């Protein structure tokens, strides 16, 4: 299997252009280390830890498990009781982490600290205009997140077949494709559309090392591409989640309350449900992020098997299938 060099592998010092998305209660040290050891870029989810002390501890745990580069996801939420962002930024830098994936609100206020410390920042964007904004404020790369993605796809509803080539037309900094990414076909198609790699979230939950309950992995394997739902659209905080009883109940409330819907009305379906789902395996506890890509996932390999398989198949897709089409 030949190594693949892109602007992303060069920037982050990784072997393969595959990044593991920052996922709540999934991006623990075990997950990040497994992906990084397999040649990709593992990501610890900062807000799952919540406090600077806990994040510092998780970074240290990850360093014990891998000598390869790994990153930390820092999501900036529009929230009343904001986490200690300055403290989280401090422990990322003090922990020697050199790659940060930012998401949510504009990360402009933290960029100078990361820049001074030689940390590369990749910002998650769901539109071309946000990608250009990230480029203009000094982000090193962006993760372009199409409508297919699990979690928050934004409000524009542009799928990656359109979004990625549009991003390629406009951006100068490198970007990775995110949303709908599962296999070698995803990677080769993303590269063809101008991306420098891909970011996989849901696919990495269905791996041996993912530190989540077996029920979660089985639910992803069992699901088809028709089994996700968009919730919180009326609140302009759209999230793509796996359907279950709680989600269908939530959607019923949205239909019934219409324009009168408030966050308080759906709080029991969305607030604080991740530990019950990811750790305890209570699959009807509430809404949890999952991409349409669940329809392409039918096994639970190790991270190494997954990444090696993707890279080997990508090579044969490029060398045989695509080159072969020109041979006639």
PDB file of C-alpha atoms in Angstrom:
ATOM      1  CA  UNK A   1       0.000   0.000   0.000  1.00  0.00           C
ATOM      2  CA  UNK A   2       1.519   3.252  -1.135  1.00  0.00           C
ATOM      3  CA  UNK A   3       1.475   6.334   1.122  1.00  0.00           C
ATOM      4  CA  UNK A   4      -0.771   9.158  -0.064  1.00  0.00           C
ATOM      5  CA  UNK A   5       0.583  12.678   0.320  1.00  0.00           C
ATOM      6  CA  UNK A   6      -1.828  15.616   0.462  1.00  0.00           C
ATOM      7  CA  UNK A   7      -1.635  19.110   1.923  1.00  0.00           C
ATOM      8  CA  UNK A   8      -3.418  17.738   5.017  1.00  0.00           C
ATOM      9  CA  UNK A   9      -1.016  14.823   5.650  1.00  0.00           C
ATOM     10  CA  UNK A  10       1.888  17.282   5.280  1.00  0.00           C
ATOM     11  CA  UNK A  11       0.337  19.935   7.538  1.00  0.00           C
ATOM     12  CA  UNK A  12      -0.509  17.534  10.369  1.00  0.00           C
ATOM     13  CA  UNK A  13       2.398  15.119   9.997  1.00  0.00           C
ATOM     14  CA  UNK A  14       0.120  12.096   9.521  1.00  0.00           C
ATOM     15  CA  UNK A  15       0.438   9.078   7.257  1.00  0.00           C
ATOM     16  CA  UNK A  16      -3.094   8.896   5.807  1.00  0.00           C
ATOM     17  CA  UNK A  17      -5.484  11.777   4.955  1.00  0.00           C
ATOM     18  CA  UNK A  18      -8.151  10.507   7.374  1.00  0.00           C
ATOM     19  CA  UNK A  19      -9.317  12.468  10.427  1.00  0.00           C
ATOM     20  CA  UNK A  20     -11.586  11.202  13.204  1.00  0.00           C
ATOM     21  CA  UNK A  21     -14.292  13.747  13.970  1.00  0.00           C
ATOM     22  CA  UNK A  22     -14.706  15.241  17.437  1.00  0.00           C
ATOM     23  CA  UNK A  23     -17.702  13.402  18.915  1.00  0.00           C
ATOM     24  CA  UNK A  24     -19.332  13.831  22.325  1.00  0.00           C
ATOM     25  CA  UNK A  25     -18.619  10.890  24.654  1.00  0.00           C
ATOM     26  CA  UNK A  26     -16.802   9.078  21.805  1.00  0.00           C
ATOM     27  CA  UNK A  27     -13.635  11.163  21.385  1.00  0.00           C
ATOM     28  CA  UNK A  28     -11.870   9.835  24.461  1.00  0.00           C
ATOM     29  CA  UNK A  29      -8.140   9.067  24.642  1.00  0.00           C
ATOM     30  CA  UNK A  30      -8.710   5.425  23.587  1.00  0.00           C
ATOM     31  CA  UNK A  31     -10.453   6.470  20.374  1.00  0.00           C
ATOM     32  CA  UNK A  32      -7.962   9.204  19.427  1.00  0.00           C
ATOM     33  CA  UNK A  33      -4.939   6.986  20.108  1.00  0.00           C
ATOM     34  CA  UNK A  34      -6.350   4.080  18.072  1.00  0.00           C
ATOM     35  CA  UNK A  35      -6.922   6.313  15.031  1.00  0.00           C
ATOM     36  CA  UNK A  36      -3.544   8.036  15.336  1.00  0.00           C
ATOM     37  CA  UNK A  37      -1.720   4.717  15.796  1.00  0.00           C
ATOM     38  CA  UNK A  38      -3.418   3.513  12.594  1.00  0.00           C
ATOM     39  CA  UNK A  39      -1.917   6.475  10.677  1.00  0.00           C
ATOM     40  CA  UNK A  40      -4.894   8.843  10.753  1.00  0.00           C
ATOM     41  CA  UNK A  41      -5.500  11.833  13.012  1.00  0.00           C
ATOM     42  CA  UNK A  42      -7.323  10.992  16.250  1.00  0.00           C
ATOM     43  CA  UNK A  43      -9.267  13.723  18.043  1.00  0.00           C
ATOM     44  CA  UNK A  44     -10.127  14.081  21.741  1.00  0.00           C
ATOM     45  CA  UNK A  45     -13.445  15.884  22.311  1.00  0.00           C
ATOM     46  CA  UNK A  46     -12.688  18.754  24.693  1.00  0.00           C
ATOM     47  CA  UNK A  47     -16.212  19.472  25.933  1.00  0.00           C
ATOM     48  CA  UNK A  48     -16.833  15.824  26.878  1.00  0.00           C
ATOM     49  CA  UNK A  49     -14.148  16.388  29.525  1.00  0.00           C
ATOM     50  CA  UNK A  50     -15.631  19.801  30.325  1.00  0.00           C
ATOM     51  CA  UNK A  51     -12.998  21.145  32.727  1.00  0.00           C
ATOM     52  CA  UNK A  52      -9.346  22.060  32.072  1.00  0.00           C
ATOM     53  CA  UNK A  53      -8.187  19.546  34.718  1.00  0.00           C
ATOM     54  CA  UNK A  54     -10.069  16.640  33.139  1.00  0.00           C
ATOM     55  CA  UNK A  55      -8.949  17.595  29.623  1.00  0.00           C
ATOM     56  CA  UNK A  56      -5.311  17.845  30.758  1.00  0.00           C
ATOM     57  CA  UNK A  57      -5.655  14.344  32.212  1.00  0.00           C
ATOM     58  CA  UNK A  58      -7.211  12.982  28.985  1.00  0.00           C
ATOM     59  CA  UNK A  59      -4.399  14.507  26.874  1.00  0.00           C
ATOM     60  CA  UNK A  60      -1.838  12.868  29.180  1.00  0.00           C
ATOM     61  CA  UNK A  61      -3.664   9.509  28.895  1.00  0.00           C
ATOM     62  CA  UNK A  62      -3.613   9.790  25.097  1.00  0.00           C
ATOM     63  CA  UNK A  63       0.126  10.552  25.101  1.00  0.00           C
ATOM     64  CA  UNK A  64       0.675   7.316  27.050  1.00  0.00           C
ATOM     65  CA  UNK A  65      -1.131   5.409  24.285  1.00  0.00           C
ATOM     66  CA  UNK A  66       0.396   6.957  21.157  1.00  0.00           C
ATOM     67  CA  UNK A  67       3.513   8.769  20.033  1.00  0.00           C
ATOM     68  CA  UNK A  68       1.767   9.934  16.852  1.00  0.00           C
ATOM     69  CA  UNK A  69       0.116  13.342  16.399  1.00  0.00           C
ATOM     70  CA  UNK A  70      -3.425  13.715  17.733  1.00  0.00           C
ATOM     71  CA  UNK A  71      -5.721  16.711  18.088  1.00  0.00           C
ATOM     72  CA  UNK A  72      -8.363  18.148  20.404  1.00  0.00           C
ATOM     73  CA  UNK A  73     -11.830  19.313  19.327  1.00  0.00           C
ATOM     74  CA  UNK A  74     -12.988  22.553  20.933  1.00  0.00           C
ATOM     75  CA  UNK A  75     -16.608  23.453  20.166  1.00  0.00           C
ATOM     76  CA  UNK A  76     -17.676  27.023  20.947  1.00  0.00           C
ATOM     77  CA  UNK A  77     -21.291  26.899  22.050  1.00  0.00           C
ATOM     78  CA  UNK A  78     -23.740  29.791  22.339  1.00  0.00           C
ATOM     79  CA  UNK A  79     -24.453  28.971  25.972  1.00  0.00           C
ATOM     80  CA  UNK A  80     -25.292  30.743  29.216  1.00  0.00           C
ATOM     81  CA  UNK A  81     -22.976  28.714  31.459  1.00  0.00           C
ATOM     82  CA  UNK A  82     -19.983  28.651  29.119  1.00  0.00           C
ATOM     83  CA  UNK A  83     -17.173  26.189  29.844  1.00  0.00           C
ATOM     84  CA  UNK A  84     -13.818  27.630  30.939  1.00  0.00           C
ATOM     85  CA  UNK A  85     -12.588  28.182  27.377  1.00  0.00           C
ATOM     86  CA  UNK A  86      -9.384  30.062  28.355  1.00  0.00           C
ATOM     87  CA  UNK A  87      -8.523  27.191  30.713  1.00  0.00           C
ATOM     88  CA  UNK A  88      -9.230  24.571  28.033  1.00  0.00           C
ATOM     89  CA  UNK A  89      -7.046  26.467  25.533  1.00  0.00           C
ATOM     90  CA  UNK A  90      -4.279  26.687  28.131  1.00  0.00           C
ATOM     91  CA  UNK A  91      -4.164  22.935  28.867  1.00  0.00           C
ATOM     92  CA  UNK A  92      -4.223  22.082  25.147  1.00  0.00           C
ATOM     93  CA  UNK A  93      -1.134  24.250  24.642  1.00  0.00           C
ATOM     94  CA  UNK A  94       0.577  23.107  27.856  1.00  0.00           C
ATOM     95  CA  UNK A  95      -0.133  19.478  26.920  1.00  0.00           C
ATOM     96  CA  UNK A  96       1.893  19.927  23.745  1.00  0.00           C
ATOM     97  CA  UNK A  97      -1.061  19.244  21.411  1.00  0.00           C
ATOM     98  CA  UNK A  98      -0.250  20.752  18.005  1.00  0.00           C
ATOM     99  CA  UNK A  99      -3.604  20.335  16.223  1.00  0.00           C
ATOM    100  CA  UNK A 100      -7.004  21.705  17.249  1.00  0.00           C
ATOM    101  CA  UNK A 101     -10.339  21.186  15.499  1.00  0.00           C
ATOM    102  CA  UNK A 102     -12.631  24.111  16.307  1.00  0.00           C
ATOM    103  CA  UNK A 103     -16.379  24.027  15.713  1.00  0.00           C
ATOM    104  CA  UNK A 104     -19.495  26.023  16.516  1.00  0.00           C
ATOM    105  CA  UNK A 105     -19.074  29.775  16.909  1.00  0.00           C
ATOM    106  CA  UNK A 106     -16.233  31.790  15.370  1.00  0.00           C
ATOM    107  CA  UNK A 107     -12.931  30.790  17.078  1.00  0.00           C
ATOM    108  CA  UNK A 108     -11.267  34.166  16.397  1.00  0.00           C
ATOM    109  CA  UNK A 109     -10.599  35.047  20.049  1.00  0.00           C
ATOM    110  CA  UNK A 110      -8.496  31.888  20.667  1.00  0.00           C
ATOM    111  CA  UNK A 111      -6.501  31.884  17.414  1.00  0.00           C
ATOM    112  CA  UNK A 112      -3.677  34.188  18.615  1.00  0.00           C
ATOM    113  CA  UNK A 113      -2.933  31.828  21.535  1.00  0.00           C
ATOM    114  CA  UNK A 114      -2.818  28.787  19.260  1.00  0.00           C
ATOM    115  CA  UNK A 115      -0.755  30.606  16.613  1.00  0.00           C
ATOM    116  CA  UNK A 116       1.846  31.691  19.214  1.00  0.00           C
ATOM    117  CA  UNK A 117       2.144  28.093  20.394  1.00  0.00           C
ATOM    118  CA  UNK A 118       2.542  26.691  16.852  1.00  0.00           C
ATOM    119  CA  UNK A 119      -0.823  24.899  16.995  1.00  0.00           C
ATOM    120  CA  UNK A 120      -2.557  24.255  13.641  1.00  0.00           C
ATOM    121  CA  UNK A 121      -6.298  25.002  13.636  1.00  0.00           C
ATOM    122  CA  UNK A 122      -8.845  23.256  11.409  1.00  0.00           C
ATOM    123  CA  UNK A 123     -12.338  24.780  11.692  1.00  0.00           C
ATOM    124  CA  UNK A 124     -15.543  22.871  10.949  1.00  0.00           C
ATOM    125  CA  UNK A 125     -17.775  24.721   8.465  1.00  0.00           C
ATOM    126  CA  UNK A 126     -21.127  23.891   6.888  1.00  0.00           C
ATOM    127  CA  UNK A 127     -20.991  26.509   4.135  1.00  0.00           C
ATOM    128  CA  UNK A 128     -18.613  28.163   1.692  1.00  0.00           C
ATOM    129  CA  UNK A 129     -19.102  31.573   3.345  1.00  0.00           C
ATOM    130  CA  UNK A 130     -18.124  30.196   6.762  1.00  0.00           C
ATOM    131  CA  UNK A 131     -15.116  28.466   5.189  1.00  0.00           C
ATOM    132  CA  UNK A 132     -13.961  31.733   3.641  1.00  0.00           C
ATOM    133  CA  UNK A 133     -14.449  33.490   6.987  1.00  0.00           C
ATOM    134  CA  UNK A 134     -12.329  30.808   8.709  1.00  0.00           C
ATOM    135  CA  UNK A 135      -9.629  31.317   6.077  1.00  0.00           C
ATOM    136  CA  UNK A 136      -9.726  35.102   6.507  1.00  0.00           C
ATOM    137  CA  UNK A 137      -9.300  34.997  10.308  1.00  0.00           C
ATOM    138  CA  UNK A 138      -6.257  32.732   9.978  1.00  0.00           C
ATOM    139  CA  UNK A 139      -7.429  29.124  10.328  1.00  0.00           C
ATOM    140  CA  UNK A 140      -4.911  26.730   8.748  1.00  0.00           C
ATOM    141  CA  UNK A 141      -7.514  24.397   7.220  1.00  0.00           C
ATOM    142  CA  UNK A 142     -11.246  23.738   7.253  1.00  0.00           C
ATOM    143  CA  UNK A 143     -13.423  20.669   7.544  1.00  0.00           C
ATOM    144  CA  UNK A 144     -16.285  21.168   5.085  1.00  0.00           C
ATOM    145  CA  UNK A 145     -19.373  19.517   6.524  1.00  0.00           C
ATOM    146  CA  UNK A 146     -22.129  18.576   4.080  1.00  0.00           C
ATOM    147  CA  UNK A 147     -25.863  18.157   4.736  1.00  0.00           C
ATOM    148  CA  UNK A 148     -25.420  14.369   5.087  1.00  0.00           C
ATOM    149  CA  UNK A 149     -23.387  14.687   8.272  1.00  0.00           C
ATOM    150  CA  UNK A 150     -24.366  13.560  11.742  1.00  0.00           C
ATOM    151  CA  UNK A 151     -24.627  16.378  14.275  1.00  0.00           C
ATOM    152  CA  UNK A 152     -25.158  19.953  13.102  1.00  0.00           C
ATOM    153  CA  UNK A 153     -25.353  20.357   9.290  1.00  0.00           C
ATOM    154  CA  UNK A 154     -26.185  24.076   9.415  1.00  0.00           C
ATOM    155  CA  UNK A 155     -29.305  25.507   7.800  1.00  0.00           C
ATOM    156  CA  UNK A 156     -28.358  25.606   4.090  1.00  0.00           C
ATOM    157  CA  UNK A 157     -28.940  21.901   3.259  1.00  0.00           C
ATOM    158  CA  UNK A 158     -26.181  21.651   0.632  1.00  0.00           C
ATOM    159  CA  UNK A 159     -24.891  18.088   0.135  1.00  0.00           C
ATOM    160  CA  UNK A 160     -21.222  17.361  -0.454  1.00  0.00           C
ATOM    161  CA  UNK A 161     -21.522  16.719  -4.203  1.00  0.00           C
ATOM    162  CA  UNK A 162     -22.084  20.480  -4.493  1.00  0.00           C
ATOM    163  CA  UNK A 163     -20.453  21.834  -1.343  1.00  0.00           C
ATOM    164  CA  UNK A 164     -16.991  20.300  -1.835  1.00  0.00           C
ATOM    165  CA  UNK A 165     -16.377  21.521  -5.415  1.00  0.00           C
ATOM    166  CA  UNK A 166     -17.743  24.946  -4.391  1.00  0.00           C
ATOM    167  CA  UNK A 167     -15.275  25.035  -1.486  1.00  0.00           C
ATOM    168  CA  UNK A 168     -12.464  23.974  -3.836  1.00  0.00           C
ATOM    169  CA  UNK A 169     -13.353  26.821  -6.208  1.00  0.00           C
ATOM    170  CA  UNK A 170     -13.152  29.436  -3.453  1.00  0.00           C
ATOM    171  CA  UNK A 171     -10.601  28.351  -0.845  1.00  0.00           C
ATOM    172  CA  UNK A 172      -6.837  28.661  -0.845  1.00  0.00           C
ATOM    173  CA  UNK A 173      -6.237  26.780   2.421  1.00  0.00           C
ATOM    174  CA  UNK A 174      -6.593  22.965   2.419  1.00  0.00           C
ATOM    175  CA  UNK A 175      -9.875  21.358   3.442  1.00  0.00           C
ATOM    176  CA  UNK A 176     -11.189  17.911   4.262  1.00  0.00           C
ATOM    177  CA  UNK A 177     -14.579  16.480   3.338  1.00  0.00           C
ATOM    178  CA  UNK A 178     -16.856  15.731   6.264  1.00  0.00           C
ATOM    179  CA  UNK A 179     -20.328  14.159   6.293  1.00  0.00           C
ATOM    180  CA  UNK A 180     -21.193  10.937   4.480  1.00  0.00           C
ATOM    181  CA  UNK A 181     -17.621   9.602   4.653  1.00  0.00           C
ATOM    182  CA  UNK A 182     -17.242   5.855   5.236  1.00  0.00           C
ATOM    183  CA  UNK A 183     -14.847   4.146   2.861  1.00  0.00           C
ATOM    184  CA  UNK A 184     -12.365   4.331  -0.008  1.00  0.00           C
ATOM    185  CA  UNK A 185     -15.067   5.541  -2.394  1.00  0.00           C
ATOM    186  CA  UNK A 186     -15.747   8.488  -0.065  1.00  0.00           C
ATOM    187  CA  UNK A 187     -12.045   9.338   0.073  1.00  0.00           C
ATOM    188  CA  UNK A 188     -11.370   9.100  -3.669  1.00  0.00           C
ATOM    189  CA  UNK A 189     -14.537  11.069  -4.519  1.00  0.00           C
ATOM    190  CA  UNK A 190     -13.574  13.775  -2.006  1.00  0.00           C
ATOM    191  CA  UNK A 191     -10.084  14.041  -3.488  1.00  0.00           C
ATOM    192  CA  UNK A 192     -11.617  14.256  -6.967  1.00  0.00           C
ATOM    193  CA  UNK A 193     -13.769  17.168  -5.787  1.00  0.00           C
ATOM    194  CA  UNK A 194     -10.757  19.085  -4.483  1.00  0.00           C
ATOM    195  CA  UNK A 195     -10.529  18.032  -0.832  1.00  0.00           C
ATOM    196  CA  UNK A 196      -7.197  17.009   0.732  1.00  0.00           C
ATOM    197  CA  UNK A 197      -8.642  14.221   2.856  1.00  0.00           C
ATOM    198  CA  UNK A 198     -11.740  13.215   4.770  1.00  0.00           C
ATOM    199  CA  UNK A 199     -13.147  13.437   8.272  1.00  0.00           C
ATOM    200  CA  UNK A 200     -15.174  10.444   9.530  1.00  0.00           C
ATOM    201  CA  UNK A 201     -17.402  10.582  12.595  1.00  0.00           C
ATOM    202  CA  UNK A 202     -20.140   7.946  12.579  1.00  0.00           C
ATOM    203  CA  UNK A 203     -17.880   5.389  10.845  1.00  0.00           C
ATOM    204  CA  UNK A 204     -15.361   5.569  13.699  1.00  0.00           C
ATOM    205  CA  UNK A 205     -18.074   4.906  16.323  1.00  0.00           C
ATOM    206  CA  UNK A 206     -18.548   1.469  14.733  1.00  0.00           C
ATOM    207  CA  UNK A 207     -14.993   0.277  15.484  1.00  0.00           C
ATOM    208  CA  UNK A 208     -13.617  -2.126  18.078  1.00  0.00           C
ATOM    209  CA  UNK A 209     -11.753   0.602  19.973  1.00  0.00           C
ATOM    210  CA  UNK A 210     -14.585   3.158  20.118  1.00  0.00           C
ATOM    211  CA  UNK A 211     -15.216   3.559  23.880  1.00  0.00           C
ATOM    212  CA  UNK A 212     -19.011   3.350  23.590  1.00  0.00           C
ATOM    213  CA  UNK A 213     -21.594   0.732  24.531  1.00  0.00           C
ATOM    214  CA  UNK A 214     -21.950  -2.218  22.144  1.00  0.00           C
ATOM    215  CA  UNK A 215     -25.632  -1.255  21.621  1.00  0.00           C
ATOM    216  CA  UNK A 216     -24.523   1.991  19.936  1.00  0.00           C
ATOM    217  CA  UNK A 217     -22.259   0.141  17.492  1.00  0.00           C
ATOM    218  CA  UNK A 218     -25.003  -2.407  16.735  1.00  0.00           C
ATOM    219  CA  UNK A 219     -27.532   0.385  16.131  1.00  0.00           C
ATOM    220  CA  UNK A 220     -25.251   1.962  13.506  1.00  0.00           C
ATOM    221  CA  UNK A 221     -24.644  -1.386  11.777  1.00  0.00           C
ATOM    222  CA  UNK A 222     -28.388  -2.162  11.768  1.00  0.00           C
ATOM    223  CA  UNK A 223     -29.432   1.276  10.468  1.00  0.00           C
ATOM    224  CA  UNK A 224     -30.023   2.143   6.825  1.00  0.00           C
ATOM    225  CA  UNK A 225     -29.497   5.522   5.160  1.00  0.00           C
ATOM    226  CA  UNK A 226     -33.187   6.248   5.904  1.00  0.00           C
ATOM    227  CA  UNK A 227     -32.866   6.051   9.685  1.00  0.00           C
ATOM    228  CA  UNK A 228     -31.666   9.539  10.616  1.00  0.00           C
ATOM    229  CA  UNK A 229     -33.901  12.508  11.407  1.00  0.00           C
ATOM    230  CA  UNK A 230     -33.393  16.273  11.575  1.00  0.00           C
ATOM    231  CA  UNK A 231     -34.398  17.711  14.939  1.00  0.00           C
ATOM    232  CA  UNK A 232     -34.449  21.269  16.360  1.00  0.00           C
ATOM    233  CA  UNK A 233     -34.913  22.751  12.889  1.00  0.00           C
ATOM    234  CA  UNK A 234     -37.565  25.216  14.168  1.00  0.00           C
ATOM    235  CA  UNK A 235     -34.974  26.506  16.667  1.00  0.00           C
ATOM    236  CA  UNK A 236     -32.417  26.997  13.874  1.00  0.00           C
ATOM    237  CA  UNK A 237     -30.152  24.556  15.692  1.00  0.00           C
ATOM    238  CA  UNK A 238     -30.689  21.644  13.314  1.00  0.00           C
ATOM    239  CA  UNK A 239     -29.127  18.345  14.319  1.00  0.00           C
ATOM    240  CA  UNK A 240     -29.064  15.047  12.421  1.00  0.00           C
ATOM    241  CA  UNK A 241     -29.686  12.179  14.815  1.00  0.00           C
ATOM    242  CA  UNK A 242     -30.465   8.461  14.774  1.00  0.00           C
ATOM    243  CA  UNK A 243     -34.195   7.836  14.991  1.00  0.00           C
ATOM    244  CA  UNK A 244     -35.603   6.219  18.138  1.00  0.00           C
ATOM    245  CA  UNK A 245     -38.689   6.581  20.364  1.00  0.00           C
ATOM    246  CA  UNK A 246     -37.422   9.757  22.015  1.00  0.00           C
ATOM    247  CA  UNK A 247     -36.608  11.368  18.647  1.00  0.00           C
ATOM    248  CA  UNK A 248     -40.029  10.561  17.200  1.00  0.00           C
ATOM    249  CA  UNK A 249     -41.619  11.996  20.369  1.00  0.00           C
ATOM    250  CA  UNK A 250     -39.486  15.148  19.947  1.00  0.00           C
ATOM    251  CA  UNK A 251     -40.569  15.520  16.298  1.00  0.00           C
ATOM    252  CA  UNK A 252     -44.212  15.138  17.360  1.00  0.00           C
ATOM    253  CA  UNK A 253     -43.739  18.046  19.824  1.00  0.00           C
ATOM    254  CA  UNK A 254     -42.177  20.131  17.036  1.00  0.00           C
ATOM    255  CA  UNK A 255     -45.184  19.444  14.778  1.00  0.00           C
ATOM    256  CA  UNK A 256     -47.710  20.183  17.527  1.00  0.00           C
ATOM    257  CA  UNK A 257     -46.107  23.368  18.905  1.00  0.00           C
ATOM    258  CA  UNK A 258     -44.988  24.784  15.557  1.00  0.00           C
ATOM    259  CA  UNK A 259     -43.685  28.340  15.883  1.00  0.00           C
ATOM    260  CA  UNK A 260     -44.269  28.266  19.670  1.00  0.00           C
ATOM    261  CA  UNK A 261     -41.612  25.588  20.220  1.00  0.00           C
ATOM    262  CA  UNK A 262     -39.013  26.484  22.848  1.00  0.00           C
ATOM    263  CA  UNK A 263     -35.868  24.591  23.858  1.00  0.00           C
ATOM    264  CA  UNK A 264     -37.472  23.881  27.272  1.00  0.00           C
ATOM    265  CA  UNK A 265     -40.188  21.832  25.514  1.00  0.00           C
ATOM    266  CA  UNK A 266     -37.707  19.252  24.253  1.00  0.00           C
ATOM    267  CA  UNK A 267     -35.122  19.415  27.022  1.00  0.00           C
ATOM    268  CA  UNK A 268     -35.694  15.863  28.262  1.00  0.00           C
ATOM    269  CA  UNK A 269     -35.043  14.421  24.778  1.00  0.00           C
ATOM    270  CA  UNK A 270     -31.814  16.350  24.160  1.00  0.00           C
ATOM    271  CA  UNK A 271     -30.173  17.538  27.376  1.00  0.00           C
ATOM    272  CA  UNK A 272     -27.620  15.361  29.150  1.00  0.00           C
ATOM    273  CA  UNK A 273     -28.587  12.165  27.299  1.00  0.00           C
ATOM    274  CA  UNK A 274     -25.130  11.262  25.941  1.00  0.00           C
ATOM    275  CA  UNK A 275     -23.793   9.410  29.018  1.00  0.00           C
ATOM    276  CA  UNK A 276     -26.961   7.273  29.141  1.00  0.00           C
ATOM    277  CA  UNK A 277     -26.662   6.374  25.464  1.00  0.00           C
ATOM    278  CA  UNK A 278     -22.916   6.117  24.862  1.00  0.00           C
ATOM    279  CA  UNK A 279     -21.906   4.687  28.240  1.00  0.00           C
ATOM    280  CA  UNK A 280     -24.963   2.770  29.420  1.00  0.00           C
ATOM    281  CA  UNK A 281     -26.334   1.755  26.003  1.00  0.00           C
ATOM    282  CA  UNK A 282     -29.878   3.049  26.643  1.00  0.00           C
ATOM    283  CA  UNK A 283     -30.737   3.521  22.962  1.00  0.00           C
ATOM    284  CA  UNK A 284     -34.063   5.278  23.572  1.00  0.00           C
ATOM    285  CA  UNK A 285     -32.761   7.789  26.139  1.00  0.00           C
ATOM    286  CA  UNK A 286     -32.798  10.680  23.685  1.00  0.00           C
ATOM    287  CA  UNK A 287     -31.367  12.188  20.513  1.00  0.00           C
ATOM    288  CA  UNK A 288     -27.789  11.296  19.548  1.00  0.00           C
ATOM    289  CA  UNK A 289     -25.854  12.488  16.496  1.00  0.00           C
ATOM    290  CA  UNK A 290     -25.534  10.039  13.632  1.00  0.00           C
ATOM    291  CA  UNK A 291     -24.923  10.525   9.912  1.00  0.00           C
ATOM    292  CA  UNK A 292     -26.832   9.115   6.917  1.00  0.00           C
ATOM    293  CA  UNK A 293     -23.590   7.218   6.339  1.00  0.00           C
ATOM    294  CA  UNK A 294     -24.922   4.593   8.796  1.00  0.00           C
ATOM    295  CA  UNK A 295     -26.417   3.028   5.646  1.00  0.00           C
ATOM    296  CA  UNK A 296     -22.886   2.249   4.405  1.00  0.00           C
ATOM    297  CA  UNK A 297     -21.654   0.713   7.666  1.00  0.00           C
ATOM    298  CA  UNK A 298     -22.109  -3.024   8.171  1.00  0.00           C
ATOM    299  CA  UNK A 299     -19.165  -4.149  10.273  1.00  0.00           C
ATOM    300  CA  UNK A 300     -17.148  -3.262  13.381  1.00  0.00           C
ATOM    301  CA  UNK A 301     -13.440  -3.465  12.443  1.00  0.00           C
ATOM    302  CA  UNK A 302     -10.438  -2.215  14.395  1.00  0.00           C
ATOM    303  CA  UNK A 303      -9.331   1.314  13.468  1.00  0.00           C
ATOM    304  CA  UNK A 304      -6.243  -0.150  11.826  1.00  0.00           C
ATOM    305  CA  UNK A 305      -8.277  -2.614   9.726  1.00  0.00           C
ATOM    306  CA  UNK A 306     -10.637   0.191   8.730  1.00  0.00           C
ATOM    307  CA  UNK A 307      -7.914   2.682   7.720  1.00  0.00           C
ATOM    308  CA  UNK A 308      -5.662   0.089   6.037  1.00  0.00           C
ATOM    309  CA  UNK A 309      -8.646  -1.211   4.074  1.00  0.00           C
ATOM    310  CA  UNK A 310      -9.660   2.278   2.977  1.00  0.00           C
ATOM    311  CA  UNK A 311      -6.146   3.161   1.819  1.00  0.00           C
ATOM    312  CA  UNK A 312      -5.601  -0.130  -0.049  1.00  0.00           C
ATOM    313  CA  UNK A 313      -8.954   0.123  -1.805  1.00  0.00           C
ATOM    314  CA  UNK A 314      -8.420   3.812  -2.589  1.00  0.00           C
ATOM    315  CA  UNK A 315      -5.201   2.904  -4.350  1.00  0.00           C
ATOM    316  CA  UNK A 316      -6.903   0.244  -6.457  1.00  0.00           C
ATOM    317  CA  UNK A 317      -9.808   2.604  -7.253  1.00  0.00           C
ATOM    318  CA  UNK A 318      -7.375   5.233  -8.503  1.00  0.00           C
ATOM    319  CA  UNK A 319      -4.906   2.933 -10.269  1.00  0.00           C
ATOM    320  CA  UNK A 320      -7.277   0.365 -11.713  1.00  0.00           C
ATOM    321  CA  UNK A 321     -10.842   1.564 -11.946  1.00  0.00           C
ATOM    322  CA  UNK A 322     -10.220   5.230 -12.798  1.00  0.00           C
ATOM    323  CA  UNK A 323      -7.049   4.760 -14.869  1.00  0.00           C
ATOM    324  CA  UNK A 324      -8.664   1.742 -16.521  1.00  0.00           C
ATOM    325  CA  UNK A 325     -11.523   3.883 -17.786  1.00  0.00           C
ATOM    326  CA  UNK A 326      -8.991   5.883 -19.810  1.00  0.00           C
ATOM    327  CA  UNK A 327      -7.284   2.825 -21.286  1.00  0.00           C
ATOM    328  CA  UNK A 328      -9.768   2.200 -24.092  1.00  0.00           C
TER     329      UNK A 328
END
